[in-house]
mmCIF file of C-alpha atoms in Angstrom:
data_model
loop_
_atom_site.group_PDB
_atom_site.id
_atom_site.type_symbol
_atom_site.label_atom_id
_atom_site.label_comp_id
_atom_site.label_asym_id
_atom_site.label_seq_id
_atom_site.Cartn_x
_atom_site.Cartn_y
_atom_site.Cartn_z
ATOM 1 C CA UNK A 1 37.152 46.450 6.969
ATOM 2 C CA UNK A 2 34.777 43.554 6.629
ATOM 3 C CA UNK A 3 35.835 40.411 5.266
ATOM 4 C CA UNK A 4 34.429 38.480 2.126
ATOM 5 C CA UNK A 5 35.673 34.691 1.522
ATOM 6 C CA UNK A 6 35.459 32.707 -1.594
ATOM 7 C CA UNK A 7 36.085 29.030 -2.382
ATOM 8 C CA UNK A 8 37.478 27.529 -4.300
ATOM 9 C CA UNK A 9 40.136 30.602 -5.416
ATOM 10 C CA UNK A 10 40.784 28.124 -8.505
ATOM 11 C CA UNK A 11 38.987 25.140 -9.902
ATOM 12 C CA UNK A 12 39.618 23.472 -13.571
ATOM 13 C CA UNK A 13 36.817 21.230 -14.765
ATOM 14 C CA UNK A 14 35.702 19.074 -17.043
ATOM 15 C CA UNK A 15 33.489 20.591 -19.901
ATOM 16 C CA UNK A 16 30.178 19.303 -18.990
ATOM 17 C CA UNK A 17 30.339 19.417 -15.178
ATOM 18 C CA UNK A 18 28.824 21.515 -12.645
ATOM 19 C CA UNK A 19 30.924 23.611 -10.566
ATOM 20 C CA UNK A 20 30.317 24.761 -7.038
ATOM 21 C CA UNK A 21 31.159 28.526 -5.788
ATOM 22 C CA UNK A 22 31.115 29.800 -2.137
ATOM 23 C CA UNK A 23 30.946 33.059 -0.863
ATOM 24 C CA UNK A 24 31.141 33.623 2.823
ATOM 25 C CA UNK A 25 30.336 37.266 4.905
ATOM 26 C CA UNK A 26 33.162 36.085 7.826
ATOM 27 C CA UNK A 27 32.410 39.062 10.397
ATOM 28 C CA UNK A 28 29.246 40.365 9.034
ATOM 29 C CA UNK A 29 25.379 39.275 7.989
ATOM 30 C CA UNK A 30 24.295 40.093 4.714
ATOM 31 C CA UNK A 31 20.918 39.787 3.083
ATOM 32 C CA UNK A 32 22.084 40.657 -0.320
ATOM 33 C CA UNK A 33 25.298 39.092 -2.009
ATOM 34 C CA UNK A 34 26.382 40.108 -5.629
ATOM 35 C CA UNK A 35 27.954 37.708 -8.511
ATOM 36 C CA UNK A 36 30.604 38.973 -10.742
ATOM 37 C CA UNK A 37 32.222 37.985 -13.690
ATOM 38 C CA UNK A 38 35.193 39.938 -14.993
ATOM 39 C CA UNK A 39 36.509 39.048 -18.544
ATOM 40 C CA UNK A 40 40.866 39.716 -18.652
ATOM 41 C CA UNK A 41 41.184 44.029 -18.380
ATOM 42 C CA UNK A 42 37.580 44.355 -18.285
ATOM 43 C CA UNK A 43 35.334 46.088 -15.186
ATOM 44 C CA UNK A 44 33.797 43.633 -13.356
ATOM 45 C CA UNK A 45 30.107 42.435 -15.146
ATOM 46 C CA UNK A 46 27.120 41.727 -12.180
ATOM 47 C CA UNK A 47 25.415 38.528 -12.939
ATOM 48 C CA UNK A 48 22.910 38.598 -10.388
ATOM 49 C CA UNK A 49 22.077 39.329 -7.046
ATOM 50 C CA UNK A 50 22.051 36.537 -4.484
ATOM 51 C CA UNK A 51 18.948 37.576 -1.783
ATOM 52 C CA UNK A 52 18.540 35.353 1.592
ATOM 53 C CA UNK A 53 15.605 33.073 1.753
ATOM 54 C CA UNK A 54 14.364 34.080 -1.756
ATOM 55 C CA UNK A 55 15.145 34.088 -5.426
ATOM 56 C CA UNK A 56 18.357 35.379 -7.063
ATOM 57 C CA UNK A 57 17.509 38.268 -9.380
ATOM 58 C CA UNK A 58 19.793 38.115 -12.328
ATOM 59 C CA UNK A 59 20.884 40.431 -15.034
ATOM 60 C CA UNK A 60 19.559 40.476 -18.634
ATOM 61 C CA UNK A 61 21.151 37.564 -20.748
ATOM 62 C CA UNK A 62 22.630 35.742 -17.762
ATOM 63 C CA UNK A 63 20.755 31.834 -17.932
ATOM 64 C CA UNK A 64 19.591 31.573 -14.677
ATOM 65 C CA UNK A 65 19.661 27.495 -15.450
ATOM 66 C CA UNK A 66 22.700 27.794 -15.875
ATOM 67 C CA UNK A 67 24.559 30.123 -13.263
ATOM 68 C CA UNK A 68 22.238 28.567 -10.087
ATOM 69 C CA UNK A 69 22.810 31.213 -7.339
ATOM 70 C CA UNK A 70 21.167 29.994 -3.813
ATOM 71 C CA UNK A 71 21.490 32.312 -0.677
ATOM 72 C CA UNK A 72 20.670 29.478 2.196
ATOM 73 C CA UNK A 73 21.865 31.667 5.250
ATOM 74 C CA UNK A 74 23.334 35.305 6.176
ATOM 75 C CA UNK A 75 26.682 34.698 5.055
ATOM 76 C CA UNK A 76 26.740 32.067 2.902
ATOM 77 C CA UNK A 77 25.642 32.055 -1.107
ATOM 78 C CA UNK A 78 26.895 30.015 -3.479
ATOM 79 C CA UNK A 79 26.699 30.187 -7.400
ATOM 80 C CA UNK A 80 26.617 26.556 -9.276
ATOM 81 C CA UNK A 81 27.996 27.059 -12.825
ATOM 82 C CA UNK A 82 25.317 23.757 -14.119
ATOM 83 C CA UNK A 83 26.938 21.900 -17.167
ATOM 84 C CA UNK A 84 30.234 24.260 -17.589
ATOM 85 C CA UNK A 85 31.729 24.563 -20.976
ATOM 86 C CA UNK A 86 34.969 26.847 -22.367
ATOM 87 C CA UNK A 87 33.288 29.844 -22.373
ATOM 88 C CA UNK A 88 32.205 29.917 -18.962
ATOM 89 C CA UNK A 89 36.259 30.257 -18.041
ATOM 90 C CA UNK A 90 36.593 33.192 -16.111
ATOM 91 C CA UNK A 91 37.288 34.724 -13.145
ATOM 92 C CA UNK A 92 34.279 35.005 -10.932
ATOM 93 C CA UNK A 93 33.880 37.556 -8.062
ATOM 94 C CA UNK A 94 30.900 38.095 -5.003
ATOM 95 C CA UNK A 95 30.471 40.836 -3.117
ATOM 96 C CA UNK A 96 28.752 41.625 0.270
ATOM 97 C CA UNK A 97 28.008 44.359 2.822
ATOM 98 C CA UNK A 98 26.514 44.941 5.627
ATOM 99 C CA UNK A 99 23.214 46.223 6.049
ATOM 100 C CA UNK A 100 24.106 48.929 8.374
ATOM 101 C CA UNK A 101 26.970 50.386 5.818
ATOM 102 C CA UNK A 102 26.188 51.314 2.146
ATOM 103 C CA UNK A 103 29.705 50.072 1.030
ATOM 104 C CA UNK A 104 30.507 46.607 -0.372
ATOM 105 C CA UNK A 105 33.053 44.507 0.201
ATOM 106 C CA UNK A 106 34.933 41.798 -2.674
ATOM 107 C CA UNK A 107 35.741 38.127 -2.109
ATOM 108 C CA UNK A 108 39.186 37.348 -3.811
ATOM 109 C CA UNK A 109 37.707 35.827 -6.520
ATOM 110 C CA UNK A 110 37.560 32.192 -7.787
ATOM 111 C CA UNK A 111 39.472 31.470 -11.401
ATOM 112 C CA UNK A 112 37.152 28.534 -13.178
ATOM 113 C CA UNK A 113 39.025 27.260 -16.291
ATOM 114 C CA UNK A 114 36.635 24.562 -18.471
ATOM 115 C CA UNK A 115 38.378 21.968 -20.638
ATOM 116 C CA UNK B 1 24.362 48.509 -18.197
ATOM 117 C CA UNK B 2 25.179 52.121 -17.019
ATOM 118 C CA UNK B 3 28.868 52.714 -16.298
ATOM 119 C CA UNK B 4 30.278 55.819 -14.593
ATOM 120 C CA UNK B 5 33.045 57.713 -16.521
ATOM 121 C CA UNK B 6 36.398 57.246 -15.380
ATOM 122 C CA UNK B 7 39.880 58.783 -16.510
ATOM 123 C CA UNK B 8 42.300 58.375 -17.584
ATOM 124 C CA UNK B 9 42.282 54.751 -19.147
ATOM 125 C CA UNK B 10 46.089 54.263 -17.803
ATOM 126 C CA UNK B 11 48.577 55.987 -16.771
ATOM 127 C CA UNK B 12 52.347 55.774 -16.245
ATOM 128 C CA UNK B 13 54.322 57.621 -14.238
ATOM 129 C CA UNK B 14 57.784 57.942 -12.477
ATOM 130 C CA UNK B 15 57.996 56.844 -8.694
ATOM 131 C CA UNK B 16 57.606 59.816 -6.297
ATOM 132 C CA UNK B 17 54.576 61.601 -8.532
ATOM 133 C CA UNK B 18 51.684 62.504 -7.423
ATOM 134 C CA UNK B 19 48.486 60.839 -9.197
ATOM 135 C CA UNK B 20 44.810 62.050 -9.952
ATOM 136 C CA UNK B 21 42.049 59.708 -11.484
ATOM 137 C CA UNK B 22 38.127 61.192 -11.794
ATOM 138 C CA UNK B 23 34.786 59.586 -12.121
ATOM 139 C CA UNK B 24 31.951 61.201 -13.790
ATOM 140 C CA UNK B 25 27.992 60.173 -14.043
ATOM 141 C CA UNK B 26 25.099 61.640 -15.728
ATOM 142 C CA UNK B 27 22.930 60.754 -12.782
ATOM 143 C CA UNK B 28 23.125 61.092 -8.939
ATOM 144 C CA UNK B 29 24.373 58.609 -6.573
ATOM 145 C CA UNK B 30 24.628 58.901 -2.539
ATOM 146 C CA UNK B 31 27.509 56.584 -2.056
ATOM 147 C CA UNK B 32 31.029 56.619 -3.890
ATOM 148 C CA UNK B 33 33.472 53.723 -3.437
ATOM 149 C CA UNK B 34 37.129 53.633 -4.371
ATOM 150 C CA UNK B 35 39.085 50.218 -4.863
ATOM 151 C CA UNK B 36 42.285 48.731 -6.251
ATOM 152 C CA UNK B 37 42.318 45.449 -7.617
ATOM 153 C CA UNK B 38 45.886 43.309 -8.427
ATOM 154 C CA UNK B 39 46.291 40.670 -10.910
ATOM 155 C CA UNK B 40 44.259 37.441 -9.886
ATOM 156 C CA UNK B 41 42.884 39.138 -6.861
ATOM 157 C CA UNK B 42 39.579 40.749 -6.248
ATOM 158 C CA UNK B 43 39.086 44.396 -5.757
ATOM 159 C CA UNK B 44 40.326 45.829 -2.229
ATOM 160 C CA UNK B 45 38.026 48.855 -1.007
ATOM 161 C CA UNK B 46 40.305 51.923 -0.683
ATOM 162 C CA UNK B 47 37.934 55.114 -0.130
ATOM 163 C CA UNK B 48 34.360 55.131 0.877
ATOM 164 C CA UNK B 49 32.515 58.528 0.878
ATOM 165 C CA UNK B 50 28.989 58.966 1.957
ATOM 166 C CA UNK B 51 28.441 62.462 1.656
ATOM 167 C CA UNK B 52 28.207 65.059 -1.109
ATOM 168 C CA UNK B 53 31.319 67.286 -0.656
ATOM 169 C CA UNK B 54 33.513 64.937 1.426
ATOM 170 C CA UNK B 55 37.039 64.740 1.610
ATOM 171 C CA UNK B 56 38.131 61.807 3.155
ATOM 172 C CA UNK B 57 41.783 60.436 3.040
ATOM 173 C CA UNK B 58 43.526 56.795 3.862
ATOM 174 C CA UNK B 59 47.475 57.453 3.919
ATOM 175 C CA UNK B 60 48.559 58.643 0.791
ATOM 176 C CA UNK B 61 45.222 58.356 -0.984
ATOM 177 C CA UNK B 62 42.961 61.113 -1.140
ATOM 178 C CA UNK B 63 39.178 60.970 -2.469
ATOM 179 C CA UNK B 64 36.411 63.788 -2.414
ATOM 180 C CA UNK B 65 32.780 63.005 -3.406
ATOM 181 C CA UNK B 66 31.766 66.031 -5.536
ATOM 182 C CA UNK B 67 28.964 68.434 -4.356
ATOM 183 C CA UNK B 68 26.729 67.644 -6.885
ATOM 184 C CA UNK B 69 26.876 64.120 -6.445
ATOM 185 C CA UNK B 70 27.699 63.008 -9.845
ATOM 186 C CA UNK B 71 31.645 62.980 -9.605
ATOM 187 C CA UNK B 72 34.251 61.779 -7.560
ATOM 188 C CA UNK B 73 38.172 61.909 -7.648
ATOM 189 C CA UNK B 74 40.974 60.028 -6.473
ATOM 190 C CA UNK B 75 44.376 61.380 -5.623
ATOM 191 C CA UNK B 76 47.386 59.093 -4.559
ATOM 192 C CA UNK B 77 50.603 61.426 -3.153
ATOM 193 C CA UNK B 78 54.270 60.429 -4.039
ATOM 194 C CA UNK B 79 53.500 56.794 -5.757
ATOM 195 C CA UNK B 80 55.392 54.057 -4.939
ATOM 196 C CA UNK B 81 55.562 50.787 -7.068
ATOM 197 C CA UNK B 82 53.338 49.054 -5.132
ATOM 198 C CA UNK B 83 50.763 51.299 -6.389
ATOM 199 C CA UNK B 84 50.621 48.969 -9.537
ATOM 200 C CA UNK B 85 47.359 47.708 -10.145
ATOM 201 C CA UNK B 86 43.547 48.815 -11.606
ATOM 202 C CA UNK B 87 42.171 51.272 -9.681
ATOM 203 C CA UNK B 88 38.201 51.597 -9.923
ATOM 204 C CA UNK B 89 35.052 54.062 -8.937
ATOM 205 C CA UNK B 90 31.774 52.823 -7.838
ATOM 206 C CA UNK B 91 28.612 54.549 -7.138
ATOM 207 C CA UNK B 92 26.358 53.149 -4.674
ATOM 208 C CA UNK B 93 22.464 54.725 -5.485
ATOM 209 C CA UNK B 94 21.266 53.091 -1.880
ATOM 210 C CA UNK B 95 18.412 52.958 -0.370
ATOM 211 C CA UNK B 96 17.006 49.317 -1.520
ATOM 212 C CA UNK B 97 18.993 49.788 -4.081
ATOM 213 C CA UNK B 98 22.919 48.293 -3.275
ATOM 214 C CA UNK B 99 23.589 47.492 -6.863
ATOM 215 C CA UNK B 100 27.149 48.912 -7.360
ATOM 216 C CA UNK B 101 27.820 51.286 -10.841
ATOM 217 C CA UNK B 102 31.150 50.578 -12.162
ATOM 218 C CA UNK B 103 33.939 53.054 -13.798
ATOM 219 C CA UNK B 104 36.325 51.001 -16.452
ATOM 220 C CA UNK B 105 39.100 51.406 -14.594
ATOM 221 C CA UNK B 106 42.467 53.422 -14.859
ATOM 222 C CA UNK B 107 45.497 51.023 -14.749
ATOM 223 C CA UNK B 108 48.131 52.433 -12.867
ATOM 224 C CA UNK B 109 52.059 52.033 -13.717
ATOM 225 C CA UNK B 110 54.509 53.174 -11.614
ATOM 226 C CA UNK B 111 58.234 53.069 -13.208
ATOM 227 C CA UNK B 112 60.626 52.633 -10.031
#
């Protein structure tokens, strides 16, 4: 199947510091990337969806100042959690697939704890 | 947001049984997705189905996309403990439109 990347796969910060996500397509383009947080034994909650060359569309109640998604390239987005506090701590999750396949494929997540 | 139906919550069974999980929705979708996710990981695609009716299998796992469109079931034959982990549905609408639809997941024990 295809392959999703993300980096960091943990990352502890500061409260009050921005945070940097990467989520990488390795053997596939994809226009569209998706954003997930999942809370401990909870499904998996879609932030927003990261779109190549244009605007993130995000979910209602998700601060789009806050969680900055940017989609520079066909297998590349990255989310930017902006002045991170405790409550952001979570476990954050993309998704991609390729255009030619309705299926999508999961990054292994990145754990963000905020002190 | 909309979430599809899935059951059982959990389950725990006995190494060497068979296991059966469903997904239900009140409205169509034209893609259903199967995945497993472990602990600290994120989700693994198991079972893709694409067409209403289909019975597709991956090893021991089993998965049929129901005829009207609006359920789906996974089976897994003779479990084994690495079976452990949260096993969830997704529906896939398409079109423009590849927003996934999650189940809540069944949790899966399997006693060795």
């Amino acid at each position: 199947g295809a392959v999703v990347s993300q980096h960091p796969s943990r990352v502890i910060c500061k409260s009050g510091t921005s945070v940097k996500i990467e989520c990488r397509s390795l053997d596939f383009q994809a226009t569209t990337m998706f954003w997930y947080r999942q809370f401990p034994k909870k499904s998996l909650m879609l932030m927003a969806t990261s779109n190549e060359g244009s605007k993130a569309t995000y979910e209602q109640g998700v601060e789009k100042d806050k969680f900055l998604i940017n989609h520079a390239s066909l297998t590349l987005s990255t989310l930017t959690v902006t002045s991170a506090h405790p409550e952001d701590s979570s476990f954050y999750i993309c998704s991609a697939g390729p255009t030619s396949q309705e299926t999508q494929y999961f990054g292994p997540g990145t754990r963000l704890l905020v002190l | 947001g909309q979430q599809l139906n899935q059951s059982p919550q959990s389950m725990f069974i006995q190494e060497g049984e068979d296991v059966s999980m469903n997904c239900t929705s009140s409205s169509i979708f034209n893609t259903w997705l199967w995945y497993k996710q472990e602990p600290g990981e994120g989700p693994v695609l198991l079972i893709a189905l694409y067409k209403a009716g289909e019975l597709t299998s991956n090893g021991r796992l089993t998965a049929q996309f129901g005829i009207t469109r609006k359920d789906s079931f996974l089976n897994i034959s003779a479990s084994i403990p690495s079976d452990v982990g949260i096993y969830f549905c997704a529906g896939l609408r398409g079109g423009s439109n590849y927003k996934l639809t999650f189940g809540k997941g069944t949790l899966l024990t399997v006693n060795p």
